Amino acid sequence: MKLTVNGEDHDLTVTTLAELLAALDFEGDWLATAVNGELVHRADRSAHSLTDRDRIEILSPMKGG
């Protein structure tokens, strides 16, 4: 399936947002995720199905100020 993650195109065989995060080595409780502009809460990531051409944004906080 073709997905755009943080502006970069990927061709992956994942079905859920949780699988995508694992495949791309994104881990942590403090990640913020959105699919096609809609926020997906951490508790919903394993149930959130992805479809071809979805746009995913993954953000993590920075330390410092």
JSON list of N, CA and C in Angstrom, two decimals:
[
{"chain": "A", "resi": 1, "resn": "MET", "atom": "N", "xyz": [0.85, -1.16, 0.00]},
{"chain": "A", "resi": 1, "resn": "MET", "atom": "CA", "xyz": [0.00, 0.00, 0.00]},
{"chain": "A", "resi": 1, "resn": "MET", "atom": "C", "xyz": [0.90, 1.23, 0.00]},
{"chain": "A", "resi": 2, "resn": "LYS", "atom": "N", "xyz": [0.52, 2.23, -0.76]},
{"chain": "A", "resi": 2, "resn": "LYS", "atom": "CA", "xyz": [1.28, 3.46, -0.84]},
{"chain": "A", "resi": 2, "resn": "LYS", "atom": "C", "xyz": [0.76, 4.45, 0.20]},
{"chain": "A", "resi": 3, "resn": "LEU", "atom": "N", "xyz": [1.67, 4.94, 1.04]},
{"chain": "A", "resi": 3, "resn": "LEU", "atom": "CA", "xyz": [1.32, 5.88, 2.10]},
{"chain": "A", "resi": 3, "resn": "LEU", "atom": "C", "xyz": [2.30, 7.04, 2.07]},
{"chain": "A", "resi": 4, "resn": "THR", "atom": "N", "xyz": [1.84, 8.21, 2.49]},
{"chain": "A", "resi": 4, "resn": "THR", "atom": "CA", "xyz": [2.72, 9.35, 2.65]},
{"chain": "A", "resi": 4, "resn": "THR", "atom": "C", "xyz": [2.86, 9.60, 4.14]},
{"chain": "A", "resi": 5, "resn": "VAL", "atom": "N", "xyz": [4.09, 9.50, 4.64]},
{"chain": "A", "resi": 5, "resn": "VAL", "atom": "CA", "xyz": [4.37, 9.67, 6.06]},
{"chain": "A", "resi": 5, "resn": "VAL", "atom": "C", "xyz": [5.30, 10.87, 6.23]},
{"chain": "A", "resi": 6, "resn": "ASN", "atom": "N", "xyz": [4.81, 11.88, 6.92]},
{"chain": "A", "resi": 6, "resn": "ASN", "atom": "CA", "xyz": [5.57, 13.11, 7.13]},
{"chain": "A", "resi": 6, "resn": "ASN", "atom": "C", "xyz": [6.14, 13.65, 5.82]},
{"chain": "A", "resi": 7, "resn": "GLY", "atom": "N", "xyz": [5.33, 13.60, 4.78]},
{"chain": "A", "resi": 7, "resn": "GLY", "atom": "CA", "xyz": [5.70, 14.15, 3.49]},
{"chain": "A", "resi": 7, "resn": "GLY", "atom": "C", "xyz": [6.52, 13.23, 2.59]},
{"chain": "A", "resi": 8, "resn": "GLU", "atom": "N", "xyz": [6.88, 12.05, 3.07]},
{"chain": "A", "resi": 8, "resn": "GLU", "atom": "CA", "xyz": [7.67, 11.11, 2.27]},
{"chain": "A", "resi": 8, "resn": "GLU", "atom": "C", "xyz": [6.81, 9.91, 1.86]},
{"chain": "A", "resi": 9, "resn": "ASP", "atom": "N", "xyz": [6.94, 9.50, 0.62]},
{"chain": "A", "resi": 9, "resn": "ASP", "atom": "CA", "xyz": [6.18, 8.35, 0.12]},
{"chain": "A", "resi": 9, "resn": "ASP", "atom": "C", "xyz": [6.82, 7.04, 0.57]},
{"chain": "A", "resi": 10, "resn": "HIS", "atom": "N", "xyz": [5.96, 6.10, 0.96]},
{"chain": "A", "resi": 10, "resn": "HIS", "atom": "CA", "xyz": [6.39, 4.77, 1.38]},
{"chain": "A", "resi": 10, "resn": "HIS", "atom": "C", "xyz": [5.47, 3.74, 0.73]},
{"chain": "A", "resi": 11, "resn": "ASP", "atom": "N", "xyz": [6.02, 2.58, 0.42]},
{"chain": "A", "resi": 11, "resn": "ASP", "atom": "CA", "xyz": [5.23, 1.45, -0.08]},
{"chain": "A", "resi": 11, "resn": "ASP", "atom": "C", "xyz": [5.39, 0.34, 0.95]},
{"chain": "A", "resi": 12, "resn": "LEU", "atom": "N", "xyz": [4.37, 0.15, 1.78]},
{"chain": "A", "resi": 12, "resn": "LEU", "atom": "CA", "xyz": [4.45, -0.77, 2.92]},
{"chain": "A", "resi": 12, "resn": "LEU", "atom": "C", "xyz": [3.29, -1.75, 2.93]},
{"chain": "A", "resi": 13, "resn": "THR", "atom": "N", "xyz": [3.50, -2.87, 3.60]},
{"chain": "A", "resi": 13, "resn": "THR", "atom": "CA", "xyz": [2.43, -3.85, 3.76]},
{"chain": "A", "resi": 13, "resn": "THR", "atom": "C", "xyz": [1.97, -3.84, 5.21]},
{"chain": "A", "resi": 14, "resn": "VAL", "atom": "N", "xyz": [1.30, -2.78, 5.59]},
{"chain": "A", "resi": 14, "resn": "VAL", "atom": "CA", "xyz": [0.73, -2.64, 6.94]},
{"chain": "A", "resi": 14, "resn": "VAL", "atom": "C", "xyz": [-0.76, -2.39, 6.79]},
{"chain": "A", "resi": 15, "resn": "THR", "atom": "N", "xyz": [-1.51, -2.71, 7.84]},
{"chain": "A", "resi": 15, "resn": "THR", "atom": "CA", "xyz": [-2.96, -2.49, 7.76]},
{"chain": "A", "resi": 15, "resn": "THR", "atom": "C", "xyz": [-3.46, -1.51, 8.79]},
{"chain": "A", "resi": 16, "resn": "THR", "atom": "N", "xyz": [-2.70, -1.30, 9.88]},
{"chain": "A", "resi": 16, "resn": "THR", "atom": "CA", "xyz": [-3.15, -0.38, 10.92]},
{"chain": "A", "resi": 16, "resn": "THR", "atom": "C", "xyz": [-2.08, 0.66, 11.21]},
{"chain": "A", "resi": 17, "resn": "LEU", "atom": "N", "xyz": [-2.49, 1.71, 11.88]},
{"chain": "A", "resi": 17, "resn": "LEU", "atom": "CA", "xyz": [-1.55, 2.75, 12.26]},
{"chain": "A", "resi": 17, "resn": "LEU", "atom": "C", "xyz": [-0.49, 2.22, 13.22]},
{"chain": "A", "resi": 18, "resn": "ALA", "atom": "N", "xyz": [-0.87, 1.34, 14.13]},
{"chain": "A", "resi": 18, "resn": "ALA", "atom": "CA", "xyz": [0.10, 0.75, 15.06]},
{"chain": "A", "resi": 18, "resn": "ALA", "atom": "C", "xyz": [1.15, -0.06, 14.32]},
{"chain": "A", "resi": 19, "resn": "GLU", "atom": "N", "xyz": [0.74, -0.81, 13.30]},
{"chain": "A", "resi": 19, "resn": "GLU", "atom": "CA", "xyz": [1.70, -1.57, 12.49]},
{"chain": "A", "resi": 19, "resn": "GLU", "atom": "C", "xyz": [2.65, -0.65, 11.75]},
{"chain": "A", "resi": 20, "resn": "LEU", "atom": "N", "xyz": [2.14, 0.46, 11.24]},
{"chain": "A", "resi": 20, "resn": "LEU", "atom": "CA", "xyz": [2.97, 1.43, 10.55]},
{"chain": "A", "resi": 20, "resn": "LEU", "atom": "C", "xyz": [4.03, 2.00, 11.49]},
{"chain": "A", "resi": 21, "resn": "LEU", "atom": "N", "xyz": [3.62, 2.40, 12.68]},
{"chain": "A", "resi": 21, "resn": "LEU", "atom": "CA", "xyz": [4.57, 2.95, 13.65]},
{"chain": "A", "resi": 21, "resn": "LEU", "atom": "C", "xyz": [5.66, 1.94, 13.98]},
{"chain": "A", "resi": 22, "resn": "ALA", "atom": "N", "xyz": [5.30, 0.69, 14.15]},
{"chain": "A", "resi": 22, "resn": "ALA", "atom": "CA", "xyz": [6.29, -0.35, 14.44]},
{"chain": "A", "resi": 22, "resn": "ALA", "atom": "C", "xyz": [7.22, -0.57, 13.25]},
{"chain": "A", "resi": 23, "resn": "ALA", "atom": "N", "xyz": [6.68, -0.59, 12.04]},
{"chain": "A", "resi": 23, "resn": "ALA", "atom": "CA", "xyz": [7.48, -0.81, 10.84]},
{"chain": "A", "resi": 23, "resn": "ALA", "atom": "C", "xyz": [8.50, 0.30, 10.62]},
{"chain": "A", "resi": 24, "resn": "LEU", "atom": "N", "xyz": [8.15, 1.52, 11.02]},
{"chain": "A", "resi": 24, "resn": "LEU", "atom": "CA", "xyz": [9.05, 2.66, 10.83]},
{"chain": "A", "resi": 24, "resn": "LEU", "atom": "C", "xyz": [9.84, 2.98, 12.09]},
{"chain": "A", "resi": 25, "resn": "ASP", "atom": "N", "xyz": [9.78, 2.09, 13.09]},
{"chain": "A", "resi": 25, "resn": "ASP", "atom": "CA", "xyz": [10.52, 2.24, 14.35]},
{"chain": "A", "resi": 25, "resn": "ASP", "atom": "C", "xyz": [10.17, 3.51, 15.12]},
{"chain": "A", "resi": 26, "resn": "PHE", "atom": "N", "xyz": [8.91, 3.91, 15.08]},
{"chain": "A", "resi": 26, "resn": "PHE", "atom": "CA", "xyz": [8.42, 5.00, 15.91]},
{"chain": "A", "resi": 26, "resn": "PHE", "atom": "C", "xyz": [7.84, 4.38, 17.16]},
{"chain": "A", "resi": 27, "resn": "GLU", "atom": "N", "xyz": [8.40, 4.75, 18.30]},
{"chain": "A", "resi": 27, "resn": "GLU", "atom": "CA", "xyz": [7.90, 4.22, 19.57]},
{"chain": "A", "resi": 27, "resn": "GLU", "atom": "C", "xyz": [7.79, 5.35, 20.57]},
{"chain": "A", "resi": 28, "resn": "GLY", "atom": "N", "xyz": [6.94, 5.17, 21.53]},
{"chain": "A", "resi": 28, "resn": "GLY", "atom": "CA", "xyz": [6.83, 6.14, 22.61]},
{"chain": "A", "resi": 28, "resn": "GLY", "atom": "C", "xyz": [5.40, 6.56, 22.85]},
{"chain": "A", "resi": 29, "resn": "ASP", "atom": "N", "xyz": [5.13, 6.83, 24.11]},
{"chain": "A", "resi": 29, "resn": "ASP", "atom": "CA", "xyz": [3.79, 7.25, 24.50]},
{"chain": "A", "resi": 29, "resn": "ASP", "atom": "C", "xyz": [3.50, 8.69, 24.11]},
{"chain": "A", "resi": 30, "resn": "TRP", "atom": "N", "xyz": [4.53, 9.45, 23.80]},
{"chain": "A", "resi": 30, "resn": "TRP", "atom": "CA", "xyz": [4.33, 10.88, 23.56]},
{"chain": "A", "resi": 30, "resn": "TRP", "atom": "C", "xyz": [4.19, 11.23, 22.09]},
{"chain": "A", "resi": 31, "resn": "LEU", "atom": "N", "xyz": [4.06, 10.25, 21.22]},
{"chain": "A", "resi": 31, "resn": "LEU", "atom": "CA", "xyz": [3.86, 10.54, 19.80]},
{"chain": "A", "resi": 31, "resn": "LEU", "atom": "C", "xyz": [2.46, 11.08, 19.56]},
{"chain": "A", "resi": 32, "resn": "ALA", "atom": "N", "xyz": [2.38, 12.01, 18.65]},
{"chain": "A", "resi": 32, "resn": "ALA", "atom": "CA", "xyz": [1.08, 12.48, 18.17]},
{"chain": "A", "resi": 32, "resn": "ALA", "atom": "C", "xyz": [0.92, 11.98, 16.74]},
{"chain": "A", "resi": 33, "resn": "THR", "atom": "N", "xyz": [-0.24, 11.44, 16.42]},
{"chain": "A", "resi": 33, "resn": "THR", "atom": "CA", "xyz": [-0.45, 10.89, 15.08]},
{"chain": "A", "resi": 33, "resn": "THR", "atom": "C", "xyz": [-1.75, 11.44, 14.48]},
{"chain": "A", "resi": 34, "resn": "ALA", "atom": "N", "xyz": [-1.69, 11.66, 13.17]},
{"chain": "A", "resi": 34, "resn": "ALA", "atom": "CA", "xyz": [-2.88, 12.10, 12.43]},
{"chain": "A", "resi": 34, "resn": "ALA", "atom": "C", "xyz": [-2.90, 11.37, 11.10]},
{"chain": "A", "resi": 35, "resn": "VAL", "atom": "N", "xyz": [-4.09, 10.99, 10.69]},
{"chain": "A", "resi": 35, "resn": "VAL", "atom": "CA", "xyz": [-4.28, 10.35, 9.39]},
{"chain": "A", "resi": 35, "resn": "VAL", "atom": "C", "xyz": [-5.25, 11.22, 8.59]},
{"chain": "A", "resi": 36, "resn": "ASN", "atom": "N", "xyz": [-4.78, 11.68, 7.44]},
{"chain": "A", "resi": 36, "resn": "ASN", "atom": "CA", "xyz": [-5.57, 12.56, 6.58]},
{"chain": "A", "resi": 36, "resn": "ASN", "atom": "C", "xyz": [-6.12, 13.77, 7.35]},
{"chain": "A", "resi": 37, "resn": "GLY", "atom": "N", "xyz": [-5.28, 14.31, 8.23]},
{"chain": "A", "resi": 37, "resn": "GLY", "atom": "CA", "xyz": [-5.64, 15.51, 8.96]},
{"chain": "A", "resi": 37, "resn": "GLY", "atom": "C", "xyz": [-6.47, 15.30, 10.22]},
{"chain": "A", "resi": 38, "resn": "GLU", "atom": "N", "xyz": [-6.80, 14.05, 10.52]},
{"chain": "A", "resi": 38, "resn": "GLU", "atom": "CA", "xyz": [-7.61, 13.74, 11.70]},
{"chain": "A", "resi": 38, "resn": "GLU", "atom": "C", "xyz": [-6.73, 13.10, 12.77]},
{"chain": "A", "resi": 39, "resn": "LEU", "atom": "N", "xyz": [-6.75, 13.66, 13.96]},
{"chain": "A", "resi": 39, "resn": "LEU", "atom": "CA", "xyz": [-5.98, 13.12, 15.08]},
{"chain": "A", "resi": 39, "resn": "LEU", "atom": "C", "xyz": [-6.43, 11.71, 15.42]},
{"chain": "A", "resi": 40, "resn": "VAL", "atom": "N", "xyz": [-5.46, 10.82, 15.63]},
{"chain": "A", "resi": 40, "resn": "VAL", "atom": "CA", "xyz": [-5.76, 9.45, 16.05]},
{"chain": "A", "resi": 40, "resn": "VAL", "atom": "C", "xyz": [-5.12, 9.27, 17.42]},
{"chain": "A", "resi": 41, "resn": "HIS", "atom": "N", "xyz": [-5.95, 9.05, 18.43]},
{"chain": "A", "resi": 41, "resn": "HIS", "atom": "CA", "xyz": [-5.47, 8.89, 19.80]},
{"chain": "A", "resi": 41, "resn": "HIS", "atom": "C", "xyz": [-4.69, 7.59, 19.95]},
{"chain": "A", "resi": 42, "resn": "ARG", "atom": "N", "xyz": [-3.76, 7.59, 20.87]},
{"chain": "A", "resi": 42, "resn": "ARG", "atom": "CA", "xyz": [-2.90, 6.43, 21.12]},
{"chain": "A", "resi": 42, "resn": "ARG", "atom": "C", "xyz": [-3.71, 5.15, 21.31]},
{"chain": "A", "resi": 43, "resn": "ALA", "atom": "N", "xyz": [-4.78, 5.21, 22.06]},
{"chain": "A", "resi": 43, "resn": "ALA", "atom": "CA", "xyz": [-5.59, 4.02, 22.34]},
{"chain": "A", "resi": 43, "resn": "ALA", "atom": "C", "xyz": [-6.27, 3.46, 21.09]},
{"chain": "A", "resi": 44, "resn": "ASP", "atom": "N", "xyz": [-6.40, 4.28, 20.04]},
{"chain": "A", "resi": 44, "resn": "ASP", "atom": "CA", "xyz": [-7.10, 3.86, 18.82]},
{"chain": "A", "resi": 44, "resn": "ASP", "atom": "C", "xyz": [-6.17, 3.41, 17.70]},
{"chain": "A", "resi": 45, "resn": "ARG", "atom": "N", "xyz": [-4.87, 3.50, 17.89]},
{"chain": "A", "resi": 45, "resn": "ARG", "atom": "CA", "xyz": [-3.92, 3.23, 16.81]},
{"chain": "A", "resi": 45, "resn": "ARG", "atom": "C", "xyz": [-3.98, 1.80, 16.29]},
{"chain": "A", "resi": 46, "resn": "SER", "atom": "N", "xyz": [-4.15, 0.83, 17.17]},
{"chain": "A", "resi": 46, "resn": "SER", "atom": "CA", "xyz": [-4.16, -0.56, 16.71]},
{"chain": "A", "resi": 46, "resn": "SER", "atom": "C", "xyz": [-5.47, -0.91, 15.99]},
{"chain": "A", "resi": 47, "resn": "ALA", "atom": "N", "xyz": [-6.52, -0.14, 16.20]},
{"chain": "A", "resi": 47, "resn": "ALA", "atom": "CA", "xyz": [-7.80, -0.39, 15.54]},
{"chain": "A", "resi": 47, "resn": "ALA", "atom": "C", "xyz": [-7.99, 0.50, 14.31]},
{"chain": "A", "resi": 48, "resn": "HIS", "atom": "N", "xyz": [-7.12, 1.50, 14.14]},
{"chain": "A", "resi": 48, "resn": "HIS", "atom": "CA", "xyz": [-7.28, 2.44, 13.03]},
{"chain": "A", "resi": 48, "resn": "HIS", "atom": "C", "xyz": [-6.70, 1.85, 11.74]},
{"chain": "A", "resi": 49, "resn": "SER", "atom": "N", "xyz": [-7.58, 1.46, 10.83]},
{"chain": "A", "resi": 49, "resn": "SER", "atom": "CA", "xyz": [-7.16, 0.87, 9.56]},
{"chain": "A", "resi": 49, "resn": "SER", "atom": "C", "xyz": [-6.66, 1.94, 8.60]},
{"chain": "A", "resi": 50, "resn": "LEU", "atom": "N", "xyz": [-5.61, 1.60, 7.86]},
{"chain": "A", "resi": 50, "resn": "LEU", "atom": "CA", "xyz": [-5.08, 2.48, 6.84]},
{"chain": "A", "resi": 50, "resn": "LEU", "atom": "C", "xyz": [-5.54, 2.02, 5.47]},
{"chain": "A", "resi": 51, "resn": "THR", "atom": "N", "xyz": [-5.65, 2.96, 4.54]},
{"chain": "A", "resi": 51, "resn": "THR", "atom": "CA", "xyz": [-6.01, 2.63, 3.17]},
{"chain": "A", "resi": 51, "resn": "THR", "atom": "C", "xyz": [-4.98, 3.25, 2.23]},
{"chain": "A", "resi": 52, "resn": "ASP", "atom": "N", "xyz": [-4.92, 2.74, 1.03]},
{"chain": "A", "resi": 52, "resn": "ASP", "atom": "CA", "xyz": [-3.98, 3.21, 0.03]},
{"chain": "A", "resi": 52, "resn": "ASP", "atom": "C", "xyz": [-4.10, 4.73, -0.14]},
{"chain": "A", "resi": 53, "resn": "ARG", "atom": "N", "xyz": [-2.95, 5.39, -0.18]},
{"chain": "A", "resi": 53, "resn": "ARG", "atom": "CA", "xyz": [-2.83, 6.84, -0.39]},
{"chain": "A", "resi": 53, "resn": "ARG", "atom": "C", "xyz": [-3.15, 7.69, 0.84]},
{"chain": "A", "resi": 54, "resn": "ASP", "atom": "N", "xyz": [-3.26, 7.07, 2.01]},
{"chain": "A", "resi": 54, "resn": "ASP", "atom": "CA", "xyz": [-3.45, 7.86, 3.24]},
{"chain": "A", "resi": 54, "resn": "ASP", "atom": "C", "xyz": [-2.24, 8.74, 3.48]},
{"chain": "A", "resi": 55, "resn": "ARG", "atom": "N", "xyz": [-2.48, 9.88, 4.12]},
{"chain": "A", "resi": 55, "resn": "ARG", "atom": "CA", "xyz": [-1.42, 10.81, 4.52]},
{"chain": "A", "resi": 55, "resn": "ARG", "atom": "C", "xyz": [-1.32, 10.77, 6.04]},
{"chain": "A", "resi": 56, "resn": "ILE", "atom": "N", "xyz": [-0.16, 10.38, 6.54]},
{"chain": "A", "resi": 56, "resn": "ILE", "atom": "CA", "xyz": [0.04, 10.22, 7.98]},
{"chain": "A", "resi": 56, "resn": "ILE", "atom": "C", "xyz": [1.09, 11.22, 8.45]},
{"chain": "A", "resi": 57, "resn": "GLU", "atom": "N", "xyz": [0.78, 11.87, 9.56]},
{"chain": "A", "resi": 57, "resn": "GLU", "atom": "CA", "xyz": [1.74, 12.76, 10.21]},
{"chain": "A", "resi": 57, "resn": "GLU", "atom": "C", "xyz": [2.07, 12.17, 11.57]},
{"chain": "A", "resi": 58, "resn": "ILE", "atom": "N", "xyz": [3.37, 12.08, 11.86]},
{"chain": "A", "resi": 58, "resn": "ILE", "atom": "CA", "xyz": [3.83, 11.55, 13.14]},
{"chain": "A", "resi": 58, "resn": "ILE", "atom": "C", "xyz": [4.74, 12.60, 13.75]},
{"chain": "A", "resi": 59, "resn": "LEU", "atom": "N", "xyz": [4.39, 13.05, 14.94]},
{"chain": "A", "resi": 59, "resn": "LEU", "atom": "CA", "xyz": [5.17, 14.08, 15.61]},
{"chain": "A", "resi": 59, "resn": "LEU", "atom": "C", "xyz": [5.61, 13.60, 16.98]},
{"chain": "A", "resi": 60, "resn": "SER", "atom": "N", "xyz": [6.81, 13.98, 17.37]},
{"chain": "A", "resi": 60, "resn": "SER", "atom": "CA", "xyz": [7.26, 13.69, 18.72]},
{"chain": "A", "resi": 60, "resn": "SER", "atom": "C", "xyz": [7.79, 15.00, 19.32]},
{"chain": "A", "resi": 61, "resn": "PRO", "atom": "N", "xyz": [7.63, 15.17, 20.63]},
{"chain": "A", "resi": 61, "resn": "PRO", "atom": "CA", "xyz": [8.06, 16.42, 21.26]},
{"chain": "A", "resi": 61, "resn": "PRO", "atom": "C", "xyz": [9.58, 16.54, 21.26]},
{"chain": "A", "resi": 62, "resn": "MET", "atom": "N", "xyz": [10.04, 17.76, 21.28]},
{"chain": "A", "resi": 62, "resn": "MET", "atom": "CA", "xyz": [11.47, 18.04, 21.37]},
{"chain": "A", "resi": 62, "resn": "MET", "atom": "C", "xyz": [11.80, 18.50, 22.79]},
{"chain": "A", "resi": 63, "resn": "LYS", "atom": "N", "xyz": [12.97, 18.18, 23.24]},
{"chain": "A", "resi": 63, "resn": "LYS", "atom": "CA", "xyz": [13.42, 18.68, 24.53]},
{"chain": "A", "resi": 63, "resn": "LYS", "atom": "C", "xyz": [14.10, 20.02, 24.32]},
{"chain": "A", "resi": 64, "resn": "GLY", "atom": "N", "xyz": [14.04, 20.84, 25.31]},
{"chain": "A", "resi": 64, "resn": "GLY", "atom": "CA", "xyz": [14.69, 22.14, 25.21]},
{"chain": "A", "resi": 64, "resn": "GLY", "atom": "C", "xyz": [13.67, 23.26, 25.19]},
{"chain": "A", "resi": 65, "resn": "GLY", "atom": "N", "xyz": [14.12, 24.41, 24.83]},
{"chain": "A", "resi": 65, "resn": "GLY", "atom": "CA", "xyz": [13.18, 25.51, 24.86]},
{"chain": "A", "resi": 65, "resn": "GLY", "atom": "C", "xyz": [13.49, 26.61, 24.01]}
]
